[in-house]
Short mmCIF file of C-alpha atoms in Angstrom, two decimals:
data_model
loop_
_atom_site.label_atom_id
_atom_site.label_comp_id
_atom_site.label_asym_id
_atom_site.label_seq_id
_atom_site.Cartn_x
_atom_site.Cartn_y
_atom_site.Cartn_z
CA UNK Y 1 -223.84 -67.41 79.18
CA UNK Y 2 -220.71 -66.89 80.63
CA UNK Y 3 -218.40 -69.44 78.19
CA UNK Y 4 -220.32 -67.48 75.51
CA UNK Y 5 -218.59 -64.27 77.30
CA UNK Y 6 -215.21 -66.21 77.27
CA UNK Y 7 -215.17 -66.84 74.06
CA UNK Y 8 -215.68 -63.42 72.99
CA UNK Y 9 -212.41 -62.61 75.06
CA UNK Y 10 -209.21 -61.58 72.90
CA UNK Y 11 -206.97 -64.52 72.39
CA UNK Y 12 -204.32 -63.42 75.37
CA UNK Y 13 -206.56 -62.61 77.39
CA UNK Y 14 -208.35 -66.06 77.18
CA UNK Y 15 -205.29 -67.80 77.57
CA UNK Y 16 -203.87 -65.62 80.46
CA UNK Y 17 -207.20 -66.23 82.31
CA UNK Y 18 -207.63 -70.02 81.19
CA UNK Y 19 -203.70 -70.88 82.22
CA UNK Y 20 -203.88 -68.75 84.90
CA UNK Y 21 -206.90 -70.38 86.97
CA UNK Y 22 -205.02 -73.95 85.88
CA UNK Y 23 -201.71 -72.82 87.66
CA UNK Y 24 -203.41 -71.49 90.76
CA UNK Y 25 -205.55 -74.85 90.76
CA UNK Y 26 -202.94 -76.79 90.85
CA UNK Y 27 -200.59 -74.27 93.10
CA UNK Y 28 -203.61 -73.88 95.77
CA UNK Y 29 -205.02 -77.31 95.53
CA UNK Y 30 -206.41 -78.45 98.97
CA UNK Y 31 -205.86 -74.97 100.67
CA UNK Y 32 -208.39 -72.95 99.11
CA UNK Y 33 -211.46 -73.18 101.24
CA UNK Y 34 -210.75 -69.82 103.09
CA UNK Y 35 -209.95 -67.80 100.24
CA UNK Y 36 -211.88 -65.22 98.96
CA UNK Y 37 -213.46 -64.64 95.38
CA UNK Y 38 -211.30 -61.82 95.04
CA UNK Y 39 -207.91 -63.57 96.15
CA UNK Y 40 -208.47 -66.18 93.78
CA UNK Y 41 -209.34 -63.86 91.02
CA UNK Y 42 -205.70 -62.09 91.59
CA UNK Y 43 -203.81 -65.09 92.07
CA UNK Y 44 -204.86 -66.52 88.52
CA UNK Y 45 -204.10 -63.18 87.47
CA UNK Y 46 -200.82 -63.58 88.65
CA UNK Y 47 -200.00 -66.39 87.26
CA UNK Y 48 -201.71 -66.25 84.20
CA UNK Y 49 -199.07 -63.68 83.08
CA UNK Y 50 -196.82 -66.91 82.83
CA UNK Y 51 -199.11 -67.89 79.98
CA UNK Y 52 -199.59 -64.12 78.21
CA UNK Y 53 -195.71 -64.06 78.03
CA UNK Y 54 -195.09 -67.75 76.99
CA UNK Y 55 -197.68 -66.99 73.90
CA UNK Y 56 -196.90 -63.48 72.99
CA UNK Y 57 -193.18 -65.10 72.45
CA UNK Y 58 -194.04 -68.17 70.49
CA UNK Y 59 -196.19 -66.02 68.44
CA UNK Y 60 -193.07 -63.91 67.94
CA UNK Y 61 -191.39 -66.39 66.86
CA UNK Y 62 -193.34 -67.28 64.33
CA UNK Y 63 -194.99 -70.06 65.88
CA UNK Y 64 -198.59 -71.73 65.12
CA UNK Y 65 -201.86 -70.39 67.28
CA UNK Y 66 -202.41 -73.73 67.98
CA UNK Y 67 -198.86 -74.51 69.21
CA UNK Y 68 -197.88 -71.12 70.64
CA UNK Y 69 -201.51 -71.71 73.16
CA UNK Y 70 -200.15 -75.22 74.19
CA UNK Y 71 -197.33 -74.10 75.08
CA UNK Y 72 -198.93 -71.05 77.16
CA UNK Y 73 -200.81 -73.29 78.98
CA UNK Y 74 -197.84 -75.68 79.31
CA UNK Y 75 -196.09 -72.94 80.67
CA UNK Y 76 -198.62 -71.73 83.62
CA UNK Y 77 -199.22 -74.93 84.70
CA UNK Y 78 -195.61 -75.59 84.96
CA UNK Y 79 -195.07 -72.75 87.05
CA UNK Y 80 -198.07 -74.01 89.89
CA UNK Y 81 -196.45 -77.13 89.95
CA UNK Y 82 -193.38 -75.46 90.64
CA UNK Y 83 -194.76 -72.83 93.25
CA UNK Y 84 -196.58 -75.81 95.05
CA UNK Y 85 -193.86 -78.22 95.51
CA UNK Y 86 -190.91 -75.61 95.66
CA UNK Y 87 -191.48 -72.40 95.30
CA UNK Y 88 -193.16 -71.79 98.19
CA UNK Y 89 -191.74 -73.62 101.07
CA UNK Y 90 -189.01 -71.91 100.15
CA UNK Y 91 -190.26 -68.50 100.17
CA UNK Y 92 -191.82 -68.58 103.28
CA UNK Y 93 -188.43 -70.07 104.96
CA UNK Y 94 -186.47 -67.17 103.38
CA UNK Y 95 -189.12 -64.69 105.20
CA UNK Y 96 -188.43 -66.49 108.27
CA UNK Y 97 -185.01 -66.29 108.37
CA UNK Y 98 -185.37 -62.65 107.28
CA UNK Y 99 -187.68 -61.90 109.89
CA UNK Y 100 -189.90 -60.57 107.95
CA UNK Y 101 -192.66 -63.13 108.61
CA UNK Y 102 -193.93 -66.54 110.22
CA UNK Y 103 -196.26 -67.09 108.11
CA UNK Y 104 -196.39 -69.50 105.58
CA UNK Y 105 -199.85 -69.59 104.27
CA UNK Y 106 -201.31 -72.06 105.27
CA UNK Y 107 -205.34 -71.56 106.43
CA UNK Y 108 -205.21 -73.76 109.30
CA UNK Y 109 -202.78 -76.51 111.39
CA UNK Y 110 -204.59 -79.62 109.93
CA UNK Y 111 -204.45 -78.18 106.70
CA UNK Y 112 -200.75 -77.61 106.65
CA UNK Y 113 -200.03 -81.28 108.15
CA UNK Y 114 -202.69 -83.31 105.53
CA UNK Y 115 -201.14 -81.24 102.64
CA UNK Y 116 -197.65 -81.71 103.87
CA UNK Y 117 -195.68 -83.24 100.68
CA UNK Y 118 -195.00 -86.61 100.73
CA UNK Y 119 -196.57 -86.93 104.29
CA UNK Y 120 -196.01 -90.57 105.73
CA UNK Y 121 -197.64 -91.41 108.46
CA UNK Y 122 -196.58 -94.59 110.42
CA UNK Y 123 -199.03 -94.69 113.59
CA UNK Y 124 -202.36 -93.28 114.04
CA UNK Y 125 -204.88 -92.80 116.66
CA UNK Y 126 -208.45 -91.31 116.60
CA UNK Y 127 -209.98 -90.05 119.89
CA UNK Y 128 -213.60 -89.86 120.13
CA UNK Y 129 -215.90 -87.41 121.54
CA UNK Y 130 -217.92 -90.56 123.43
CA UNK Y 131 -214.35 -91.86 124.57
CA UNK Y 132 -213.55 -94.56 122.20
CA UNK Y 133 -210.39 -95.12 120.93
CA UNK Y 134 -209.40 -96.19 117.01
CA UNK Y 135 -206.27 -97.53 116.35
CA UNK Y 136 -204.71 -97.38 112.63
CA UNK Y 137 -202.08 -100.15 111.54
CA UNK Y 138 -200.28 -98.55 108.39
CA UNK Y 139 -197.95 -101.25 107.86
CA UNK Y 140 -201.07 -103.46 106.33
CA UNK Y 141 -203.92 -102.62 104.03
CA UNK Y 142 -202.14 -100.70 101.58
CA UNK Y 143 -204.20 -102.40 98.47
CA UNK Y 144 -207.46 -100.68 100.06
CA UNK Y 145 -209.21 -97.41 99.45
CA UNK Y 146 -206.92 -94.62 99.81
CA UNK Y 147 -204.32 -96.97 101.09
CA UNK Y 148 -206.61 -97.73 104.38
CA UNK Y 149 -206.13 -93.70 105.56
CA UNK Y 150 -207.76 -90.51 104.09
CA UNK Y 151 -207.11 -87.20 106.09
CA UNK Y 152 -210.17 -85.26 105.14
CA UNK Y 153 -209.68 -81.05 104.23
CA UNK Y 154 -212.73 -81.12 106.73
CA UNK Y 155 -211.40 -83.06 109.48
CA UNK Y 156 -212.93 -85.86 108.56
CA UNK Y 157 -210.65 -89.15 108.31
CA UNK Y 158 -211.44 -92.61 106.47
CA UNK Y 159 -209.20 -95.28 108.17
CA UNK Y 160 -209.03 -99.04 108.61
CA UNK Y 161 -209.71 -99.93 112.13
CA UNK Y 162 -207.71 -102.29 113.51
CA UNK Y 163 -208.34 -101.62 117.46
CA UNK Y 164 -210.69 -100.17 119.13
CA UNK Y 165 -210.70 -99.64 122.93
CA UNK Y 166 -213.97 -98.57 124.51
CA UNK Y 167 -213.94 -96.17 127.73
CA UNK Y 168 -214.65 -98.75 130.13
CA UNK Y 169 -211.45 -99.97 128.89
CA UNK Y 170 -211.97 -103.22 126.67
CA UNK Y 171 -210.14 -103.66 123.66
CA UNK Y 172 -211.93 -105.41 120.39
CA UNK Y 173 -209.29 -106.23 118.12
CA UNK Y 174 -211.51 -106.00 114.61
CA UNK Y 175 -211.67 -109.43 113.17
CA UNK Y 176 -212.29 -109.84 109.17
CA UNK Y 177 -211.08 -106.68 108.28
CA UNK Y 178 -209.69 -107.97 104.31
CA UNK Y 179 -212.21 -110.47 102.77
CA UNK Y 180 -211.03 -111.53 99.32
CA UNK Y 181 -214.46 -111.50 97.82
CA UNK Y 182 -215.76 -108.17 99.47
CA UNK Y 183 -212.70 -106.34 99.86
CA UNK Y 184 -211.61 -104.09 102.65
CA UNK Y 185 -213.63 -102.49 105.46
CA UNK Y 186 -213.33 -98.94 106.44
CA UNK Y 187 -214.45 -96.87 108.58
CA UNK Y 188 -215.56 -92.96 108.05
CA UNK Y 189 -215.55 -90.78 110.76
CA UNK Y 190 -216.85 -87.22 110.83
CA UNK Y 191 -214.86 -84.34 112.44
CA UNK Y 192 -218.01 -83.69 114.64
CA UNK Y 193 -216.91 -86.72 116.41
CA UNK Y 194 -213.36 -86.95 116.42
CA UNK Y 195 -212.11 -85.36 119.63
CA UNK Y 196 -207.97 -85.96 118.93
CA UNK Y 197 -205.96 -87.28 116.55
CA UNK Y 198 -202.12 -88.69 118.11
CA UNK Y 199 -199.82 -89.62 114.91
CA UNK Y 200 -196.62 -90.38 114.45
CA UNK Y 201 -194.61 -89.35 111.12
CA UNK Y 202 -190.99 -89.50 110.08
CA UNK Y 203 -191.94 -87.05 107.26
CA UNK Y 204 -189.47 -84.19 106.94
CA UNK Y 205 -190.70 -81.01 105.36
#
């Protein structure tokens, strides 16, 4: 089997593939569904040197295994968090400015907005394919599921409906939306059906 395999592995190398797969989880969370076995396999690499160095000096130092692999892992996953949420914005504006690139990684638009840091959006709309229109409050709901909005990696979105305006123009305003004994209801709809999404957001990236 192949944690039988693993196991077999040298020490480093186990570590520098374990910590290295947790740091590019973490670093690549939510934007991975284009990538390629082989990309993925190169970016743990990467990062999994983070943990071979981190352990090679703790054991140099005369730490314990035990102790010297926390803090390899410790390490690794340290350095995703810091890639995602610093790292690299920052690298990609640097390229930019260079003029070196425009790119910044991202696999698609709806990817980059959903997985935009801190994203707070403060009005929502969902267009339909059959013409309706669903309207999102975000100033109430907040104790529901996914505070009453989920942006799907798919397209998908979850939302509370508030208002809903059908083509031939009425406009049901959706009544009992918080009972206290059933909760809150939401609506799910799929990305086959949502023709476009208006937002507003005063998040700055």
């Amino acid at each position: 089997m192949m944690t039988d395999g693993f196991l077999t592995l040298p020490l480093e190398v186990q570590v520098a593939l374990g910590g290295g797969y947790l740091a590019y989880a973490i670093a690549f969370a939510g934007i991975r569904k284009s990538e390629s076995a082989a990309e993925m396999a190169f970016r743990s690499l990467a990062f999994g040197l983070a943990s071979l160095l981190a352990l090679r000096f703790c054991l140099a130092q005369g730490w314990p295994t035990s102790a010297s692999v926390g803090v390899a892992l410790c390490s690794a996953v340290c350095l995703g968090a810091f890639w995602r949420r610093w790292g690299k914005k920052y690298t990609w504006k640097l390229l930019r400015a260079l003029k070196i690139s425009a790119e910044d990684g991202m696999p698609d638009a709806w990817t980059a907005t959903i997985q935009t840091p801190g994203l707070n959006i403060t009005q929502l709309t969902v267009h339909t394919t059959d013409g309706r229109q669903l309207q999102h409050d975000r100033s109430t709901y907040k104790n529901a599921l996914h505070d009453g909005l989920y942006l799907g990696s798919d397209g998908g979105i979850i939302m509370v409906v508030s208002e809903e305006e059908y083509p031939d123009g009425q406009v049901e305003k959706r009544e009992a939306i918080e009972v206290e004994s059933w909760g809150t209801r939401l609506t799910y709809i799929p990305p086959n059906q949502i023709k476009r999404v208006d937002f507003r957001t005063n998040t700055t990236s």
